[in-house]
GROMACS .gro file of C-alpha atoms in nm:
model
  273
    1MET     CA    1   3.588  12.747   0.506
    2LYS     CA    2   3.662  12.370   0.631
    3LYS     CA    3   3.672  12.291   1.015
    4SER     CA    4   3.995  12.250   0.994
    5GLU     CA    5   4.081  12.602   0.856
    6GLN     CA    6   3.809  12.768   1.084
    7LEU     CA    7   3.977  13.097   1.259
    8PRO     CA    8   4.023  13.059   1.663
    9LEU     CA    9   3.724  13.178   1.865
   10THR     CA   10   3.921  13.493   1.941
   11GLU     CA   11   3.972  13.599   1.604
   12ALA     CA   12   3.602  13.558   1.500
   13SER     CA   13   3.408  13.876   1.423
   14SER     CA   14   3.304  14.106   1.668
   15ARG     CA   15   2.947  14.113   1.786
   16TYR     CA   16   2.939  14.473   1.695
   17ASN     CA   17   2.998  14.665   1.397
   18HIS     CA   18   3.022  15.010   1.267
   19LEU     CA   19   3.222  15.097   1.597
   20GLU     CA   20   3.338  15.407   1.435
   21LYS     CA   21   2.973  15.566   1.437
   22MET     CA   22   2.909  15.483   1.788
   23PRO     CA   23   2.896  15.757   2.047
   24VAL     CA   24   3.155  15.749   2.315
   25LYS     CA   25   2.876  15.652   2.593
   26GLN     CA   26   2.758  15.355   2.394
   27LEU     CA   27   3.134  15.254   2.321
   28LEU     CA   28   3.214  15.254   2.679
   29ALA     CA   29   2.896  15.057   2.760
   30SER     CA   30   2.950  14.801   2.505
   31ILE     CA   31   3.281  14.751   2.620
   32ASN     CA   32   3.186  14.721   2.974
   33LYS     CA   33   2.902  14.459   2.854
   34GLU     CA   34   3.146  14.237   2.722
   35ASP     CA   35   3.371  14.269   2.986
   36ASN     CA   36   3.138  14.118   3.195
   37ASN     CA   37   3.112  13.821   3.029
   38VAL     CA   38   3.490  13.737   3.155
   39PRO     CA   39   3.449  13.632   3.498
   40THR     CA   40   3.165  13.363   3.410
   41ALA     CA   41   3.437  13.253   3.153
   42VAL     CA   42   3.721  13.206   3.424
   43ALA     CA   43   3.466  13.064   3.659
   44LYS     CA   44   3.407  12.779   3.462
   45SER     CA   45   3.781  12.685   3.430
   46ILE     CA   46   3.832  12.666   3.807
   47PRO     CA   47   3.869  12.302   3.777
   48ALA     CA   48   4.106  12.304   3.550
   49ILE     CA   49   4.292  12.584   3.716
   50GLU     CA   50   4.282  12.391   4.021
   51LYS     CA   51   4.451  12.074   3.884
   52LEU     CA   52   4.741  12.317   3.758
   53VAL     CA   53   4.771  12.433   4.106
   54LYS     CA   54   4.803  12.098   4.275
   55ALA     CA   55   5.079  12.017   4.007
   56ILE     CA   56   5.243  12.344   4.077
   57ILE     CA   57   5.260  12.330   4.476
   58PRO     CA   58   5.454  11.987   4.520
   59LYS     CA   59   5.746  12.131   4.250
   60MET     CA   60   5.763  12.466   4.441
   61LYS     CA   61   5.771  12.339   4.775
   62LYS     CA   62   6.074  12.136   4.670
   63GLY     CA   63   6.255  12.427   4.547
   64GLY     CA   64   6.088  12.424   4.200
   65ARG     CA   65   6.032  12.754   3.968
   66LEU     CA   66   5.747  12.856   3.774
   67PHE     CA   67   5.800  12.996   3.405
   68TYR     CA   68   5.545  13.194   3.238
   69MET     CA   69   5.605  13.209   2.852
   70GLY     CA   70   5.389  13.385   2.591
   71ALA     CA   71   5.413  13.681   2.340
   72GLY     CA   72   5.303  14.036   2.310
   73THR     CA   73   4.997  14.094   2.537
   74SER     CA   74   5.035  13.737   2.707
   75GLY     CA   75   5.397  13.772   2.757
   76ARG     CA   76   5.365  14.076   2.932
   77LEU     CA   77   5.092  13.969   3.157
   78GLY     CA   78   5.329  13.682   3.271
   79ILE     CA   79   5.632  13.918   3.319
   80VAL     CA   80   5.384  14.156   3.535
   81ASP     CA   81   5.253  13.866   3.760
   82ALA     CA   82   5.606  13.705   3.815
   83SER     CA   83   5.759  14.036   3.890
   84GLU     CA   84   5.462  14.149   4.148
   85CYS     CA   85   5.538  13.815   4.350
   86PRO     CA   86   5.883  13.892   4.538
   87PRO     CA   87   5.744  14.208   4.676
   88THR     CA   88   5.428  14.084   4.764
   89PHE     CA   89   5.523  13.765   4.918
   90GLY     CA   90   5.870  13.821   4.995
   91VAL     CA   91   5.965  13.536   4.773
   92PRO     CA   92   6.335  13.542   4.592
   93HIS     CA   93   6.388  13.668   4.273
   94GLY     CA   94   6.397  13.388   4.021
   95MET     CA   95   6.139  13.183   4.191
   96LEU     CA   96   5.871  13.304   3.904
   97ILE     CA   97   6.021  13.354   3.597
   98GLY     CA   98   5.813  13.523   3.279
   99LEU     CA   99   5.965  13.515   2.933
  100ILE     CA  100   5.808  13.681   2.649
  101ALA     CA  101   5.902  13.611   2.277
  102GLY     CA  102   6.159  13.851   2.145
  103GLY     CA  103   6.320  13.891   2.487
  104ASP     CA  104   6.304  14.216   2.724
  105ALA     CA  105   6.295  14.456   2.411
  106ALA     CA  106   5.943  14.327   2.371
  107ILE     CA  107   5.812  14.425   2.689
  108ARG     CA  108   5.796  14.767   2.571
  109LYS     CA  109   5.823  14.739   2.202
  110ALA     CA  110   5.671  14.465   1.951
  111VAL     CA  111   5.944  14.253   1.795
  112GLU     CA  112   5.840  14.148   1.454
  113PHE     CA  113   5.778  13.759   1.401
  114ALA     CA  114   5.952  13.700   1.739
  115GLU     CA  115   5.637  13.456   1.826
  116ASP     CA  116   5.683  13.267   1.506
  117ASP     CA  117   5.967  13.050   1.585
  118ILE     CA  118   5.859  12.743   1.721
  119GLU     CA  119   6.227  12.651   1.855
  120GLN     CA  120   6.317  12.994   2.072
  121GLY     CA  121   6.095  12.905   2.339
  122TRP     CA  122   6.268  12.614   2.413
  123LYS     CA  123   6.604  12.779   2.378
  124ASP     CA  124   6.523  13.043   2.625
  125LEU     CA  125   6.399  12.816   2.897
  126GLN     CA  126   6.765  12.648   2.862
  127ARG     CA  127   6.903  12.972   2.915
  128HIS     CA  128   6.784  12.928   3.275
  129LYS     CA  129   6.879  12.580   3.305
  130ILE     CA  130   6.495  12.440   3.267
  131SER     CA  131   6.461  12.118   3.449
  132ALA     CA  132   6.203  11.867   3.566
  133ASN     CA  133   6.183  12.016   3.901
  134ASP     CA  134   6.020  12.313   3.721
  135VAL     CA  135   5.697  12.412   3.596
  136VAL     CA  136   5.615  12.589   3.259
  137ILE     CA  137   5.288  12.794   3.183
  138GLY     CA  138   5.236  12.865   2.818
  139ILE     CA  139   5.002  13.195   2.756
  140ALA     CA  140   4.838  13.256   2.421
  141ALA     CA  141   4.529  13.377   2.392
  142SER     CA  142   4.453  13.228   2.042
  143GLY     CA  143   4.665  12.927   2.149
  144THR     CA  144   4.841  12.908   1.837
  145THR     CA  145   5.163  13.106   1.896
  146PRO     CA  146   5.476  12.890   1.784
  147TYR     CA  147   5.703  13.022   2.049
  148VAL     CA  148   5.485  12.884   2.318
  149VAL     CA  149   5.368  12.573   2.141
  150GLY     CA  150   5.729  12.486   2.082
  151ALA     CA  151   5.842  12.522   2.416
  152LEU     CA  152   5.566  12.296   2.595
  153GLN     CA  153   5.642  12.037   2.320
  154GLN     CA  154   6.000  12.035   2.446
  155CYS     CA  155   5.897  12.054   2.810
  156ARG     CA  156   5.664  11.726   2.756
  157LYS     CA  157   5.937  11.535   2.603
  158LYS     CA  158   6.185  11.636   2.910
  159LYS     CA  159   5.904  11.539   3.165
  160ILE     CA  160   5.855  11.894   3.272
  161VAL     CA  161   5.514  11.985   3.424
  162THR     CA  162   5.317  12.208   3.174
  163GLY     CA  163   4.995  12.410   3.180
  164CYS     CA  164   4.853  12.684   2.979
  165ILE     CA  165   4.619  12.955   2.968
  166THR     CA  166   4.411  13.018   2.638
  167CYS     CA  167   4.091  13.167   2.530
  168ASN     CA  168   4.072  12.904   2.243
  169PRO     CA  169   3.937  12.571   2.285
  170GLY     CA  170   4.090  12.277   2.084
  171SER     CA  171   4.407  12.505   2.009
  172PRO     CA  172   4.762  12.373   1.964
  173VAL     CA  173   4.841  12.523   2.292
  174ALA     CA  174   4.559  12.364   2.500
  175ASN     CA  175   4.678  12.011   2.312
  176ALA     CA  176   5.013  12.070   2.387
  177ALA     CA  177   4.982  12.146   2.747
  178GLN     CA  178   4.966  11.885   3.040
  179TYR     CA  179   4.709  12.079   3.243
  180PRO     CA  180   4.510  12.333   3.024
  181VAL     CA  181   4.339  12.613   3.131
  182VAL     CA  182   4.070  12.745   2.846
  183ALA     CA  183   3.859  13.053   2.935
  184VAL     CA  184   3.629  13.076   2.633
  185VAL     CA  185   3.553  13.468   2.663
  186GLY     CA  186   3.418  13.477   2.286
  187PRO     CA  187   3.496  13.754   2.019
  188GLU     CA  188   3.666  14.031   2.098
  189PHE     CA  189   3.483  14.414   2.098
  190VAL     CA  190   3.715  14.498   1.837
  191THR     CA  191   3.777  14.188   1.618
  192GLY     CA  192   4.135  14.015   1.729
  193SER     CA  193   4.229  14.275   1.972
  194THR     CA  194   4.297  13.991   2.260
  195ARG     CA  195   4.456  14.240   2.462
  196MET     CA  196   4.091  14.313   2.586
  197LYS     CA  197   3.850  14.020   2.706
  198ALA     CA  198   4.137  13.743   2.639
  199GLY     CA  199   4.411  13.966   2.820
  200THR     CA  200   4.141  14.040   3.116
  201ALA     CA  201   4.102  13.669   3.160
  202GLN     CA  202   4.472  13.546   3.136
  203LYS     CA  203   4.525  13.819   3.400
  204LEU     CA  204   4.243  13.724   3.650
  205VAL     CA  205   4.377  13.332   3.622
  206LEU     CA  206   4.742  13.437   3.666
  207ASN     CA  207   4.624  13.637   3.986
  208MET     CA  208   4.445  13.316   4.081
  209ILE     CA  209   4.731  13.050   4.020
  210SER     CA  210   5.010  13.287   4.170
  211THR     CA  211   4.827  13.375   4.483
  212THR     CA  212   4.668  13.063   4.542
  213VAL     CA  213   5.065  12.899   4.545
  214MET     CA  214   5.197  13.175   4.746
  215ILE     CA  215   4.955  13.105   5.023
  216SER     CA  216   4.978  12.734   4.979
  217LEU     CA  217   5.379  12.801   5.051
  218GLY     CA  218   5.282  12.979   5.381
  219ARG     CA  219   5.335  13.323   5.244
  220VAL     CA  220   5.020  13.460   5.390
  221LYS     CA  221   4.895  13.452   5.772
  222GLY     CA  222   4.555  13.501   5.818
  223ASN     CA  223   4.464  13.752   5.516
  224LYS     CA  224   4.792  13.937   5.535
  225MET     CA  225   5.093  13.973   5.320
  226VAL     CA  226   5.337  13.914   5.627
  227ASP     CA  227   5.627  13.880   5.405
  228MET     CA  228   5.593  14.169   5.195
  229GLN     CA  229   5.909  14.374   5.114
  230LEU     CA  230   5.909  14.723   5.253
  231SER     CA  231   5.996  14.894   4.929
  232ASN     CA  232   5.794  15.221   4.995
  233ASN     CA  233   5.631  15.439   5.267
  234LYS     CA  234   5.274  15.291   5.177
  235LEU     CA  235   5.383  14.933   5.277
  236VAL     CA  236   5.595  15.037   5.563
  237ARG     CA  237   5.216  15.199   5.703
  238ARG     CA  238   5.047  14.869   5.602
  239GLY     CA  239   5.309  14.654   5.783
  240THR     CA  240   5.304  14.896   6.109
  241ARG     CA  241   4.921  14.866   6.118
  242MET     CA  242   4.945  14.452   6.087
  243LEU     CA  243   5.175  14.478   6.414
  244GLU     CA  244   4.962  14.752   6.584
  245LYS     CA  245   4.671  14.516   6.586
  246GLU     CA  246   4.829  14.184   6.614
  247LEU     CA  247   5.082  14.303   6.878
  248SER     CA  248   4.865  14.589   7.051
  249LEU     CA  249   5.141  14.831   7.030
  250LYS     CA  250   5.157  15.192   6.949
  251THR     CA  251   5.230  15.319   6.607
  252ALA     CA  252   5.604  15.436   6.698
  253GLU     CA  253   5.687  15.109   6.869
  254ALA     CA  254   5.529  14.882   6.579
  255LYS     CA  255   5.729  15.117   6.296
  256GLU     CA  256   6.040  15.057   6.507
  257LEU     CA  257   5.961  14.683   6.529
  258LEU     CA  258   5.922  14.638   6.191
  259LEU     CA  259   6.197  14.830   6.042
  260LYS     CA  260   6.433  14.658   6.258
  261PHE     CA  261   6.348  14.298   6.148
  262GLY     CA  262   6.222  14.398   5.796
  263SER     CA  263   5.940  14.230   5.743
  264VAL     CA  264   5.591  14.163   5.953
  265ARG     CA  265   5.662  13.763   5.980
  266LYS     CA  266   6.025  13.838   6.124
  267ALA     CA  267   5.903  14.114   6.388
  268LEU     CA  268   5.593  13.874   6.491
  269GLN     CA  269   5.843  13.603   6.536
  270HIS     CA  270   6.111  13.782   6.725
  271TYR     CA  271   5.842  13.979   6.949
  272LYS     CA  272   5.666  13.648   7.076
  273LYS     CA  273   5.972  13.471   7.162
   0.00000   0.00000   0.00000
């Protein structure tokens, strides 16, 4: 097979064989052994992640948005990260947006061949009135997804900042992105099943990007999520404990203050005036 025809690293044959003959304990231990390689691969990507994050922060400080784009597992991971930022950091919905090939229906059920449309990704971005104020990150384990490649190529033409998260070096997605992040995790335990190590690597990188950006935007005080939405009793209790400790208040008084102002930050600001 010629070099240009070689399979992506994420599609390479597993280091293990005859999986169906392995005892359960051996299967679990082998999967765990492979998973242990993921943090090391991500650590090697920190310089690239830093460059991408430093490109995102000034855009978002000026009101720009962050888009994640992917297909299948990659698309779902982007949607998860984007959807968790408003309740965690109190940012508006729409500040981070996850797009998946095939639309929202593809979140739960695969939409056949949706990822193969090289024009649809850009069309999806246009529906959100994408502009040069925004940043687009393509997520593709193999780095070959046309839906993502096409969108990044169009963004580059329009002077929109682009990044990517992939696990295949030298891939089309990596070449299309201005700030590529490549976490080389190697072949999957089940050949080609990129929901495993590649998916874990993508999730770790997404956590790093969004958390670092939110901290840089002032959405964390000390080490606390002072802007979190009080959407359940657990978070109300957490916010109450924060105020108890910060202001030396009794539990009932801290809870009353929290519920009155709706967030830890606002409660602190009011109390300290």
